[in-house]
N, CA and C of each residue as an Amber inpcrd file, in Angstrom:
protein
   372
   0.8590000  -1.1670000   0.0060000  -0.0050000  -0.0010000  -0.0040000
   0.9080000   1.2490000  -0.0070000   0.6150000   2.1670000  -0.8580000
   1.4540000   3.3600000  -0.9510000   1.2020000   4.2690000   0.2650000
   2.1300000   5.2070000   0.4720000   2.0190000   6.1430000   1.6070000
   0.7580000   6.9930000   1.4510000   0.4350000   7.3570000   0.2300000
  -0.7480000   8.1770000  -0.0420000  -2.0130000   7.4020000   0.3190000
  -2.0680000   6.1180000  -0.0680000  -3.2400000   5.2950000   0.2410000
  -3.3640000   5.0520000   1.7360000  -2.1920000   4.8580000   2.3970000
  -2.1880000   4.6200000   3.8340000  -2.7670000   5.8250000   4.5570000
  -2.3210000   7.0260000   4.2100000  -2.8360000   8.2640000   4.8170000
  -4.3160000   8.4150000   4.5820000  -4.7630000   8.0850000   3.3690000
  -6.1870000   8.2090000   3.0260000  -7.0280000   7.2390000   3.8400000
  -6.5430000   5.9880000   4.0300000  -7.3100000   5.0280000   4.7760000
  -7.3750000   5.3730000   6.2630000  -6.3050000   5.9850000   6.7930000
  -6.3230000   6.3980000   8.1830000  -7.3300000   7.5220000   8.4080000
  -7.3750000   8.4390000   7.4980000  -8.3300000   9.5460000   7.6090000
  -9.7600000   9.0900000   7.3600000  -9.9390000   8.1600000   6.5230000
 -11.2790000   7.7610000   6.1290000 -12.0880000   7.1830000   7.2840000
 -11.4320000   6.5280000   8.2510000 -12.1890000   6.0060000   9.3800000
 -12.7290000   7.1200000  10.2670000 -11.9440000   8.1620000  10.4500000
 -12.4330000   9.3200000  11.2360000 -13.5200000  10.0390000  10.4760000
 -13.2900000  10.2390000   9.1780000 -14.2990000  10.9060000   8.3470000
 -15.5820000  10.0890000   8.3460000 -15.4510000   8.7720000   8.2180000
 -16.6290000   7.9040000   8.1950000 -17.3750000   7.9880000   9.5230000
 -16.6600000   7.9930000  10.6400000 -17.2690000   8.1170000  11.9470000
 -18.0580000   9.4170000  12.0450000 -17.4210000  10.5250000  11.6240000
 -18.0740000  11.8250000  11.6940000 -19.2980000  11.8600000  10.7940000
 -19.1560000  11.3100000   9.6000000 -20.2970000  11.2930000   8.6520000
 -21.4480000  10.5130000   9.2660000 -21.1870000   9.3840000   9.8180000
 -22.2390000   8.5650000  10.4380000 -22.8790000   9.2630000  11.6180000
 -22.0460000   9.8860000  12.4550000 -22.5850000  10.6160000  13.6100000
 -23.4650000  11.7850000  13.1600000 -23.0080000  12.5170000  12.1570000
 -23.7850000  13.6290000  11.6430000 -25.1440000  13.1560000  11.0940000
 -25.1180000  12.1460000  10.2640000 -26.3190000  11.7210000   9.5440000
 -27.2860000  10.9190000  10.4060000 -26.7810000  10.1720000  11.3710000
 -27.6840000   9.3020000  12.1220000 -28.0770000   9.8420000  13.4900000
 -27.1890000  10.6040000  14.1260000 -27.4610000  11.0200000  15.4960000
 -27.6320000  12.5190000  15.6610000 -26.7060000  13.2980000  15.1290000
 -26.7650000  14.7410000  15.3160000 -27.8790000  15.3560000  14.4900000
 -28.0430000  14.9190000  13.2750000 -29.0900000  15.4830000  12.3860000
 -29.8140000  14.3220000  11.6810000 -30.6680000  13.5760000  12.4040000
 -31.3460000  12.4180000  11.8160000 -32.3860000  12.8310000  10.7650000
 -32.9080000  11.8230000  10.1080000 -33.8950000  12.0320000   9.0390000
 -35.1070000  12.8330000   9.4820000 -35.4560000  12.7370000  10.7310000
 -36.6670000  13.4170000  11.2400000 -36.5930000  14.9300000  11.1300000
 -35.3980000  15.4590000  10.9400000 -35.2450000  16.9410000  10.8330000
 -35.7620000  17.4430000   9.5220000 -35.6690000  16.6400000   8.4690000
 -36.1980000  17.0750000   7.1610000 -35.2030000  16.8480000   6.0520000
 -35.1020000  17.8490000   5.1740000 -34.2510000  17.7170000   3.9910000
 -32.7640000  17.6750000   4.3990000 -31.9640000  17.2490000   3.4730000
 -30.5270000  17.1780000   3.7090000 -29.9780000  18.5720000   4.0520000
 -30.4480000  19.5640000   3.3220000 -29.9870000  20.9410000   3.5900000
 -30.3280000  21.3610000   5.0260000 -31.5410000  21.0490000   5.4390000
 -31.9570000  21.3940000   6.8280000 -31.1530000  20.6150000   7.8570000
 -30.8650000  19.3590000   7.5440000 -30.0840000  18.5220000   8.4390000
 -28.6480000  19.0470000   8.5760000 -28.0320000  19.4140000   7.4600000
 -26.6680000  19.9720000   7.4950000 -26.6700000  21.2680000   8.2830000
 -27.6560000  22.1200000   8.0610000 -27.7290000  23.4010000   8.7970000
 -27.9090000  23.1320000  10.2870000 -28.7350000  22.1800000  10.6450000
 -28.9610000  21.8250000  12.0320000 -27.6620000  21.2910000  12.6790000
 -26.9680000  20.4290000  11.9610000 -25.7100000  19.8580000  12.4650000
 -24.6590000  20.9510000  12.6490000 -24.5860000  21.8710000  11.7140000
 -23.6260000  22.9940000  11.8020000 -23.9410000  23.8170000  13.0450000
 -25.2040000  24.0960000  13.2840000 -25.6180000  24.8570000  14.4580000
 -25.2360000  24.1460000  15.7420000 -25.5460000  22.8490000  15.8090000
 -25.2540000  22.0670000  17.0310000 -23.7480000  21.9530000  17.2950000
 -22.9710000  21.8260000  16.2300000 -21.5160000  21.6620000  16.4020000
 -20.7840000  22.9820000  16.5240000 -21.4010000  24.0530000  16.0720000
 -20.7210000  25.3280000  16.0480000 -19.7430000  25.4570000  14.8960000
 -20.0060000  24.6930000  13.8360000 -19.1730000  24.7060000  12.6280000
 -19.8450000  25.5520000  11.5730000 -19.0350000  25.8890000  10.5370000
 -19.6310000  26.5890000   9.3930000 -20.4260000  25.5670000   8.5770000
 -21.2940000  26.0860000   7.7570000 -22.1080000  25.2170000   6.8960000
 -21.2000000  24.4280000   5.9280000 -20.1980000  25.1250000   5.3590000
 -19.3360000  24.4300000   4.3830000 -18.4990000  23.3560000   5.0600000
 -18.0240000  23.5970000   6.2930000 -17.2310000  22.5850000   7.0090000
 -18.1330000  21.3670000   7.3220000 -19.3510000  21.6570000   7.7570000
 -20.2850000  20.5910000   8.0960000 -20.6540000  19.7950000   6.8390000
 -20.8350000  20.4910000   5.7300000 -21.1740000  19.8010000   4.4780000
 -20.0420000  18.8830000   4.0350000 -18.7780000  19.3490000   4.1800000
 -17.6260000  18.5080000   3.8450000 -17.5900000  17.2590000   4.7270000
 -17.8620000  17.4140000   6.0130000 -17.8780000  16.2510000   6.9000000
 -19.0820000  15.3610000   6.6190000 -20.2140000  15.9750000   6.2680000
 -21.4510000  15.2140000   5.9440000 -21.1890000  14.2420000   4.7900000
 -20.5000000  14.7200000   3.7840000 -20.2090000  13.8980000   2.6100000
 -18.8520000  13.1910000   2.6890000 -18.1780000  13.2750000   3.8480000
 -16.8740000  12.6700000   4.0890000 -15.8810000  12.9920000   2.9760000
 -15.8080000  14.2600000   2.6530000 -14.8880000  14.7220000   1.6190000
 -13.4530000  14.3120000   1.9880000 -12.7820000  13.5770000   1.1420000
 -11.4450000  13.0720000   1.4930000 -10.4020000  14.1900000   1.6060000
 -10.7130000  15.3640000   1.1640000  -9.7720000  16.4810000   1.2690000
  -9.7310000  17.1150000   2.6510000 -10.7220000  16.8260000   3.4870000
 -10.7490000  17.4190000   4.8220000  -9.9770000  16.5710000   5.8060000
  -9.5640000  17.1870000   6.8900000  -8.9230000  16.4730000   7.9940000
  -9.6160000  16.9030000   9.2650000 -10.1870000  15.9470000   9.9520000
 -10.8790000  16.2440000  11.1960000  -9.8370000  16.2500000  12.3030000
  -9.7180000  17.3910000  13.0060000  -8.7210000  17.4670000  14.0710000
  -9.3210000  16.9190000  15.3850000  -8.4860000  16.8230000  16.3790000
  -8.9150000  16.2540000  17.6520000 -10.0520000  17.0070000  18.3110000
  -9.9800000  18.3250000  18.2860000 -11.0450000  19.1050000  18.9030000
 -12.3810000  18.9130000  18.1870000 -12.3340000  18.8100000  16.8580000
 -13.5780000  18.5840000  16.1040000 -14.1290000  17.1880000  16.3980000
 -13.2620000  16.2160000  16.4800000 -13.7030000  14.8340000  16.7750000
 -14.3230000  14.7970000  18.1840000 -13.6890000  15.4510000  19.1320000
 -14.2200000  15.5160000  20.4870000 -15.5860000  16.1760000  20.4990000
 -15.7600000  17.2200000  19.7460000 -17.0410000  17.9320000  19.6660000
 -18.1230000  17.0190000  19.0850000 -17.7890000  16.2890000  18.0300000
 -18.7400000  15.3380000  17.4410000 -19.1380000  14.2810000  18.4620000
 -18.1560000  13.7810000  19.2160000 -18.4450000  12.7900000  20.2420000
 -19.3670000  13.3570000  21.3260000 -19.0960000  14.5990000  21.7610000
 -19.9010000  15.2300000  22.8140000 -21.3380000  15.4140000  22.3590000
 -21.5230000  15.9400000  21.1640000 -22.8670000  16.2590000  20.6480000
 -23.6590000  14.9840000  20.3270000 -22.9700000  13.9950000  19.7400000
 -23.6730000  12.8030000  19.3020000 -23.8350000  11.7550000  20.4060000
 -22.9590000  11.7950000  21.4080000 -23.0210000  10.7710000  22.4580000
 -22.3180000   9.4930000  22.0140000 -21.7760000   9.4830000  20.7990000
 -21.0140000   8.3470000  20.3060000 -19.5450000   8.5210000  20.6590000
 -18.8160000   7.4320000  20.6820000 -17.3610000   7.5360000  20.9360000
 -16.5830000   6.8580000  19.8470000 -15.5360000   7.4920000  19.4400000
 -14.6250000   6.9320000  18.4560000 -13.4200000   6.3140000  19.1240000
 -13.1130000   6.7600000  20.2900000 -11.8800000   6.3800000  20.9660000
 -11.8490000   4.9000000  21.3410000 -10.6600000   4.4160000  21.6590000
 -10.4690000   2.9980000  21.9760000 -11.0170000   2.6030000  23.3300000
 -11.5120000   3.5700000  24.1280000 -12.0510000   3.1980000  25.4400000
 -13.2380000   2.2600000  25.3420000 -13.9240000   2.2780000  24.2030000
 -15.0260000   1.3550000  23.9810000 -14.5430000  -0.0770000  23.7890000
 -13.3490000  -0.2060000  23.3080000 -12.8300000  -1.5290000  22.9930000
 -12.8060000  -2.4360000  24.2430000 -12.4200000  -1.8840000  25.3750000
 -12.3520000  -2.6880000  26.5990000 -13.7300000  -3.2210000  26.9860000
 -14.7420000  -2.3650000  26.9040000 -16.0930000  -2.8480000  27.2670000
 -16.5860000  -3.8900000  26.2670000 -16.2270000  -3.7580000  24.9830000
 -16.5840000  -4.7670000  23.9900000 -15.8530000  -6.0690000  24.2890000
 -14.5970000  -5.9680000  24.6360000 -13.8490000  -7.1930000  24.9600000
 -14.4260000  -7.8830000  26.1830000 -14.8700000  -7.1240000  27.1480000
 -15.5260000  -7.7050000  28.3310000 -16.7930000  -8.4590000  27.9650000
 -17.5820000  -7.8350000  27.0980000 -18.8270000  -8.4840000  26.6580000
 -18.5390000  -9.7650000  25.8880000 -17.5410000  -9.7320000  25.0530000
 -17.1940000 -10.9400000  24.2940000 -16.6960000 -12.0310000  25.2230000
 -15.8870000 -11.6650000  26.2280000 -15.4150000 -12.6570000  27.2060000
 -16.5650000 -13.3150000  27.9560000 -17.5400000 -12.4980000  28.3350000
 -18.7230000 -13.0470000  29.0070000 -19.4970000 -13.9990000  28.0950000
 -19.6260000 -13.6160000  26.8330000 -20.3230000 -14.4740000  25.8920000
 -19.5690000 -15.7800000  25.6660000 -18.2490000 -15.6950000  25.5790000
 -17.4540000 -16.9120000  25.3980000 -17.5370000 -17.8170000  26.6140000
 -17.7430000 -17.2670000  27.7910000 -17.8890000 -18.0720000  28.9890000
 -19.1020000 -18.9970000  28.8890000 -20.1080000 -18.5850000  28.1340000
 -21.2720000 -19.4450000  27.9360000 -20.9070000 -20.7350000  27.1920000
 -19.8540000 -20.6810000  26.4170000 -19.4490000 -21.8470000  25.6440000
 -18.8060000 -22.9500000  26.4830000 -18.3700000 -22.6130000  27.6970000
 -17.7200000 -23.5900000  28.5380000 -18.7000000 -24.3940000  29.4050000
 -19.9210000 -23.9620000  29.4660000 -20.9050000 -24.6070000  30.3360000
 -21.4690000 -25.8650000  29.7310000 -22.3610000 -26.5460000  30.4780000
 -22.9640000 -27.7980000  30.0400000 -23.9050000 -27.6120000  28.8360000
 -24.3600000 -26.4200000  28.5910000 -25.2600000 -26.1720000  27.4800000
 -24.5680000 -25.4340000  26.3420000 -23.3050000 -25.7690000  26.1090000
 -22.5120000 -25.0510000  25.1220000 -23.1060000 -25.1650000  23.7310000
 -23.6380000 -26.3180000  23.3730000 -24.2200000 -26.4670000  22.0220000
 -25.4550000 -25.5950000  21.8370000 -26.1650000 -25.3560000  22.9030000
 -27.3410000 -24.4860000  22.8620000 -26.9240000 -23.0080000  22.6910000
 -25.8590000 -22.6060000  23.3880000 -25.4450000 -21.2200000  23.4200000
 -24.5880000 -20.7840000  22.2330000 -23.9460000 -21.7440000  21.5570000
 -23.0120000 -21.3870000  20.4930000 -23.6080000 -20.4830000  19.4020000
 -24.8050000 -20.7550000  18.8470000 -25.3650000 -19.8490000  17.8380000
 -25.6150000 -18.4380000  18.4100000 -26.0290000 -18.3820000  19.6450000
 -26.2360000 -17.0600000  20.2660000 -24.9300000 -16.2960000  20.3530000
 -23.8860000 -16.9870000  20.8090000 -22.5950000 -16.3120000  20.9690000
 -22.0630000 -15.8790000  19.6130000 -22.2260000 -16.6930000  18.5910000
 -21.7760000 -16.2800000  17.2450000 -22.5180000 -15.0510000  16.7680000
 -23.8010000 -15.0100000  17.0020000 -24.5800000 -13.8220000  16.6010000
 -24.1700000 -12.6010000  17.4370000 -23.9240000 -12.8210000  18.7010000
 -23.4730000 -11.7460000  19.5770000 -22.1440000 -11.1800000  19.1140000
 -21.2050000 -12.0670000  18.7620000 -19.9050000 -11.6300000  18.2640000
 -20.0590000 -10.7660000  16.9940000 -20.9180000 -11.1950000  16.1050000
 -21.1530000 -10.4310000  14.8800000 -21.7250000  -9.0580000  15.1980000
 -22.6500000  -9.0230000  16.1460000 -23.2520000  -7.7660000  16.5510000
 -22.2290000  -6.8190000  17.1780000 -21.4310000  -7.3340000  18.1000000
 -20.4220000  -6.5220000  18.7590000 -19.3830000  -6.0940000  17.7270000
 -19.0200000  -6.9520000  16.7870000 -18.0800000  -6.5980000  15.7560000
 -18.5900000  -5.4540000  14.9130000 -19.8970000  -5.4590000  14.6220000
 -20.4860000  -4.3790000  13.8310000 -20.4300000  -3.0730000  14.6170000
 -20.6340000  -3.1260000  15.9080000 -20.5810000  -1.9240000  16.7290000
 -19.1510000  -1.3640000  16.7600000 -18.1910000  -2.2510000  16.7150000
 -16.8030000  -1.8500000  16.8020000 -16.2980000  -1.2110000  15.5250000
 -17.0570000  -1.3000000  14.4400000 -16.6660000  -0.7280000  13.1330000
 -17.2120000   0.6790000  12.9230000 -17.7860000   1.2750000  13.9310000
 -18.3200000   2.6070000  13.7360000 -17.2690000   3.5460000  13.3860000
């Protein structure tokens, strides 16, 4: 992978997180049109309309700095940081403990589904 592609992929996860937070939590569909949602998100974040629009569409030319990411986390209630990883690991460990019991065959499909669900949460 080239250095340019590596930099782009590192930024894209933050951009993707911000885009998802903007569209699903900060300015959900219930607000109305996309224009109204972007305006609402800009107001809530204290950003300019153009900055919010760039984040809304995850423009690869932008770079979300730490303060902006923190603001998105505060307003949305979502977290991007690795502190969530420990709680997810704890949940997975508890689910795996079900596999050691006498009813392991019964619990295995549940644990597999739970792992998939937790894995999807971890990709935010």
